[in-house]
Amino acid sequence: MIDRISTTKIKDYLKSVIIECPKWYIGQMDQNQEKAIAIYTNRRQLEDNSKYKRLKSYGRLPVTLLLRWTKNYNTAEGMANKIYELLDCSSFFIDDYRCNIECFYNGPIDLGPDENGIYKLSIELNLLYRKGGQ
């Protein structure tokens, strides 16, 4: 059985590489924040196709990053694109877990402004992970 990686470990790692974000949440975020990211695992159906067959020793975790970033669309879109490019196809270690990220949709998803005019964007990804093997 594959040891499951915790969402907290993922959040802590992302905080260390996305240093521009002052507020981080798991699950629901404070809607009063102008610059914040929430990370949560989602129920997206994982594909069970041939591209993962060679990775049977890895766990797969569908993750969503929800970005709330200023009342300026260009600033929000720029930050979301920066995060997407940083994460897409990246490989790294979190403690003793070897991790790989596969982002979806060729970029962030624009969710528009909320009731306070803060722009929200979503980044959908699969985190593939395996404990050990450093």
PDB file of C-alpha atoms in Angstrom:
ATOM      1  CA  MET A   1       0.000   0.000   0.000  1.00  0.00           C
ATOM      2  CA  ILE A   2       1.215   3.501  -0.845  1.00  0.00           C
ATOM      3  CA  ASP A   3       1.684   5.872   2.108  1.00  0.00           C
ATOM      4  CA  ARG A   4      -0.621   8.841   1.488  1.00  0.00           C
ATOM      5  CA  ILE A   5       0.890  12.320   1.548  1.00  0.00           C
ATOM      6  CA  SER A   6      -0.902  14.906   3.675  1.00  0.00           C
ATOM      7  CA  THR A   7      -2.487  18.050   2.295  1.00  0.00           C
ATOM      8  CA  THR A   8      -0.651  20.020   4.984  1.00  0.00           C
ATOM      9  CA  LYS A   9       2.724  18.824   3.649  1.00  0.00           C
ATOM     10  CA  ILE A  10       1.704  19.884   0.141  1.00  0.00           C
ATOM     11  CA  LYS A  11       0.579  23.325   1.383  1.00  0.00           C
ATOM     12  CA  ASP A  12       3.801  23.834   3.344  1.00  0.00           C
ATOM     13  CA  TYR A  13       5.912  22.967   0.309  1.00  0.00           C
ATOM     14  CA  LEU A  14       3.935  25.300  -1.969  1.00  0.00           C
ATOM     15  CA  LYS A  15       4.277  28.124   0.584  1.00  0.00           C
ATOM     16  CA  SER A  16       8.050  27.747   0.322  1.00  0.00           C
ATOM     17  CA  VAL A  17       8.083  28.121  -3.489  1.00  0.00           C
ATOM     18  CA  ILE A  18       5.215  30.601  -4.005  1.00  0.00           C
ATOM     19  CA  ILE A  19       6.569  33.215  -1.621  1.00  0.00           C
ATOM     20  CA  GLU A  20       4.437  36.093  -2.952  1.00  0.00           C
ATOM     21  CA  CYS A  21       1.324  34.675  -1.283  1.00  0.00           C
ATOM     22  CA  PRO A  22       0.824  35.929   2.303  1.00  0.00           C
ATOM     23  CA  LYS A  23      -2.163  33.726   3.268  1.00  0.00           C
ATOM     24  CA  TRP A  24      -2.609  29.978   2.752  1.00  0.00           C
ATOM     25  CA  TYR A  25      -5.574  27.767   3.569  1.00  0.00           C
ATOM     26  CA  ILE A  26      -6.603  24.143   3.314  1.00  0.00           C
ATOM     27  CA  GLY A  27     -10.179  23.868   2.149  1.00  0.00           C
ATOM     28  CA  GLN A  28     -12.274  26.952   2.801  1.00  0.00           C
ATOM     29  CA  MET A  29     -10.506  30.298   2.765  1.00  0.00           C
ATOM     30  CA  ASP A  30     -11.235  33.596   4.479  1.00  0.00           C
ATOM     31  CA  GLN A  31     -13.202  35.581   1.886  1.00  0.00           C
ATOM     32  CA  ASN A  32     -11.851  38.871   3.271  1.00  0.00           C
ATOM     33  CA  GLN A  33      -8.336  38.193   2.009  1.00  0.00           C
ATOM     34  CA  GLU A  34      -7.220  40.005  -1.144  1.00  0.00           C
ATOM     35  CA  LYS A  35      -4.191  37.762  -1.748  1.00  0.00           C
ATOM     36  CA  ALA A  36      -4.643  34.139  -0.714  1.00  0.00           C
ATOM     37  CA  ILE A  37      -4.461  30.570  -1.960  1.00  0.00           C
ATOM     38  CA  ALA A  38      -6.550  27.638  -0.762  1.00  0.00           C
ATOM     39  CA  ILE A  39      -5.485  24.099  -1.524  1.00  0.00           C
ATOM     40  CA  TYR A  40      -7.882  21.217  -1.404  1.00  0.00           C
ATOM     41  CA  THR A  41      -8.165  17.715  -2.711  1.00  0.00           C
ATOM     42  CA  ASN A  42     -11.116  17.297  -4.998  1.00  0.00           C
ATOM     43  CA  ARG A  43     -13.319  14.505  -6.245  1.00  0.00           C
ATOM     44  CA  ARG A  44     -12.262  14.701  -9.855  1.00  0.00           C
ATOM     45  CA  GLN A  45     -12.342  11.217 -11.299  1.00  0.00           C
ATOM     46  CA  LEU A  46      -8.803  10.025 -11.884  1.00  0.00           C
ATOM     47  CA  GLU A  47      -8.137   8.439 -15.214  1.00  0.00           C
ATOM     48  CA  ASP A  48      -7.089   4.832 -15.084  1.00  0.00           C
ATOM     49  CA  ASN A  49      -5.376   4.763 -18.425  1.00  0.00           C
ATOM     50  CA  SER A  50      -2.101   3.554 -19.836  1.00  0.00           C
ATOM     51  CA  LYS A  51      -0.126   6.712 -19.071  1.00  0.00           C
ATOM     52  CA  TYR A  52      -0.244   5.812 -15.360  1.00  0.00           C
ATOM     53  CA  LYS A  53       0.490   2.095 -15.702  1.00  0.00           C
ATOM     54  CA  ARG A  54       4.246   2.649 -15.394  1.00  0.00           C
ATOM     55  CA  LEU A  55       3.597   4.657 -12.225  1.00  0.00           C
ATOM     56  CA  LYS A  56       1.759   1.996 -10.200  1.00  0.00           C
ATOM     57  CA  SER A  57       4.106   2.560  -7.284  1.00  0.00           C
ATOM     58  CA  TYR A  58       2.939   6.194  -7.082  1.00  0.00           C
ATOM     59  CA  GLY A  59      -0.139   7.542  -5.368  1.00  0.00           C
ATOM     60  CA  ARG A  60      -2.249  10.032  -7.321  1.00  0.00           C
ATOM     61  CA  LEU A  61      -4.005  12.894  -5.632  1.00  0.00           C
ATOM     62  CA  PRO A  62      -6.282  15.303  -7.534  1.00  0.00           C
ATOM     63  CA  VAL A  63      -5.701  18.809  -6.162  1.00  0.00           C
ATOM     64  CA  THR A  64      -7.185  22.249  -6.765  1.00  0.00           C
ATOM     65  CA  LEU A  65      -5.423  25.506  -5.993  1.00  0.00           C
ATOM     66  CA  LEU A  66      -7.896  28.366  -5.640  1.00  0.00           C
ATOM     67  CA  LEU A  67      -6.222  31.743  -6.029  1.00  0.00           C
ATOM     68  CA  ARG A  68      -7.867  35.006  -4.868  1.00  0.00           C
ATOM     69  CA  TRP A  69      -5.656  37.802  -6.082  1.00  0.00           C
ATOM     70  CA  THR A  70      -6.452  41.522  -6.074  1.00  0.00           C
ATOM     71  CA  LYS A  71      -9.122  43.569  -7.809  1.00  0.00           C
ATOM     72  CA  ASN A  72      -6.912  43.950 -10.873  1.00  0.00           C
ATOM     73  CA  TYR A  73      -7.507  41.230 -13.465  1.00  0.00           C
ATOM     74  CA  ASN A  74      -4.089  41.574 -15.129  1.00  0.00           C
ATOM     75  CA  THR A  75      -2.322  41.158 -11.788  1.00  0.00           C
ATOM     76  CA  ALA A  76      -4.458  38.141 -10.849  1.00  0.00           C
ATOM     77  CA  GLU A  77      -4.025  36.462 -14.227  1.00  0.00           C
ATOM     78  CA  GLY A  78      -0.273  37.130 -14.182  1.00  0.00           C
ATOM     79  CA  MET A  79       0.136  35.510 -10.762  1.00  0.00           C
ATOM     80  CA  ALA A  80      -2.003  32.503 -11.722  1.00  0.00           C
ATOM     81  CA  ASN A  81       0.017  31.977 -14.915  1.00  0.00           C
ATOM     82  CA  LYS A  82       3.277  32.252 -12.967  1.00  0.00           C
ATOM     83  CA  ILE A  83       2.117  29.585 -10.499  1.00  0.00           C
ATOM     84  CA  TYR A  84       0.857  27.321 -13.297  1.00  0.00           C
ATOM     85  CA  GLU A  85       4.187  27.510 -15.149  1.00  0.00           C
ATOM     86  CA  LEU A  86       6.132  26.939 -11.931  1.00  0.00           C
ATOM     87  CA  LEU A  87       4.153  23.793 -11.077  1.00  0.00           C
ATOM     88  CA  ASP A  88       3.356  22.180 -14.440  1.00  0.00           C
ATOM     89  CA  CYS A  89       5.521  19.092 -15.016  1.00  0.00           C
ATOM     90  CA  SER A  90       7.625  19.872 -11.943  1.00  0.00           C
ATOM     91  CA  SER A  91       9.394  17.242  -9.833  1.00  0.00           C
ATOM     92  CA  PHE A  92      10.484  17.749  -6.242  1.00  0.00           C
ATOM     93  CA  PHE A  93      10.714  16.150  -2.801  1.00  0.00           C
ATOM     94  CA  ILE A  94       8.475  16.861   0.165  1.00  0.00           C
ATOM     95  CA  ASP A  95      10.209  15.292   3.149  1.00  0.00           C
ATOM     96  CA  ASP A  96      10.730  11.699   1.986  1.00  0.00           C
ATOM     97  CA  TYR A  97       8.078  11.802  -0.776  1.00  0.00           C
ATOM     98  CA  ARG A  98       9.100  12.056  -4.421  1.00  0.00           C
ATOM     99  CA  CYS A  99       6.461  14.230  -6.122  1.00  0.00           C
ATOM    100  CA  ASN A 100       5.521  15.075  -9.702  1.00  0.00           C
ATOM    101  CA  ILE A 101       2.823  17.492 -10.835  1.00  0.00           C
ATOM    102  CA  GLU A 102       0.662  17.282 -13.930  1.00  0.00           C
ATOM    103  CA  CYS A 103      -1.435  20.427 -14.487  1.00  0.00           C
ATOM    104  CA  PHE A 104      -4.631  20.387 -16.557  1.00  0.00           C
ATOM    105  CA  TYR A 105      -6.392  22.653 -19.034  1.00  0.00           C
ATOM    106  CA  ASN A 106      -3.333  24.403 -20.511  1.00  0.00           C
ATOM    107  CA  GLY A 107      -3.559  27.122 -17.872  1.00  0.00           C
ATOM    108  CA  PRO A 108      -5.526  28.501 -14.937  1.00  0.00           C
ATOM    109  CA  ILE A 109      -9.329  28.634 -15.049  1.00  0.00           C
ATOM    110  CA  ASP A 110     -10.805  32.130 -14.736  1.00  0.00           C
ATOM    111  CA  LEU A 111     -13.634  32.079 -12.172  1.00  0.00           C
ATOM    112  CA  GLY A 112     -14.287  35.829 -12.368  1.00  0.00           C
ATOM    113  CA  PRO A 113     -14.527  38.297  -9.504  1.00  0.00           C
ATOM    114  CA  ASP A 114     -16.297  37.547  -6.241  1.00  0.00           C
ATOM    115  CA  GLU A 115     -18.848  39.839  -4.582  1.00  0.00           C
ATOM    116  CA  ASN A 116     -15.973  42.035  -3.306  1.00  0.00           C
ATOM    117  CA  GLY A 117     -14.410  42.387  -6.761  1.00  0.00           C
ATOM    118  CA  ILE A 118     -11.447  40.100  -5.969  1.00  0.00           C
ATOM    119  CA  TYR A 119     -10.508  37.927  -8.963  1.00  0.00           C
ATOM    120  CA  LYS A 120     -10.452  34.163  -8.477  1.00  0.00           C
ATOM    121  CA  LEU A 121      -8.622  31.616 -10.608  1.00  0.00           C
ATOM    122  CA  SER A 122      -8.298  27.864 -10.228  1.00  0.00           C
ATOM    123  CA  ILE A 123      -5.386  25.576 -11.067  1.00  0.00           C
ATOM    124  CA  GLU A 124      -6.314  21.905 -11.400  1.00  0.00           C
ATOM    125  CA  LEU A 125      -3.583  19.305 -11.091  1.00  0.00           C
ATOM    126  CA  ASN A 126      -2.700  15.745 -10.252  1.00  0.00           C
ATOM    127  CA  LEU A 127       0.010  15.208  -7.678  1.00  0.00           C
ATOM    128  CA  LEU A 128       1.819  11.919  -8.167  1.00  0.00           C
ATOM    129  CA  TYR A 129       3.826  10.892  -5.126  1.00  0.00           C
ATOM    130  CA  ARG A 130       5.835   8.000  -3.721  1.00  0.00           C
ATOM    131  CA  LYS A 131       7.470   7.671  -0.332  1.00  0.00           C
ATOM    132  CA  GLY A 132      11.185   6.888  -0.378  1.00  0.00           C
ATOM    133  CA  GLY A 133      13.569   6.577  -3.285  1.00  0.00           C
ATOM    134  CA  GLN A 134      15.484   9.812  -2.796  1.00  0.00           C
TER     135      GLN A 134
END
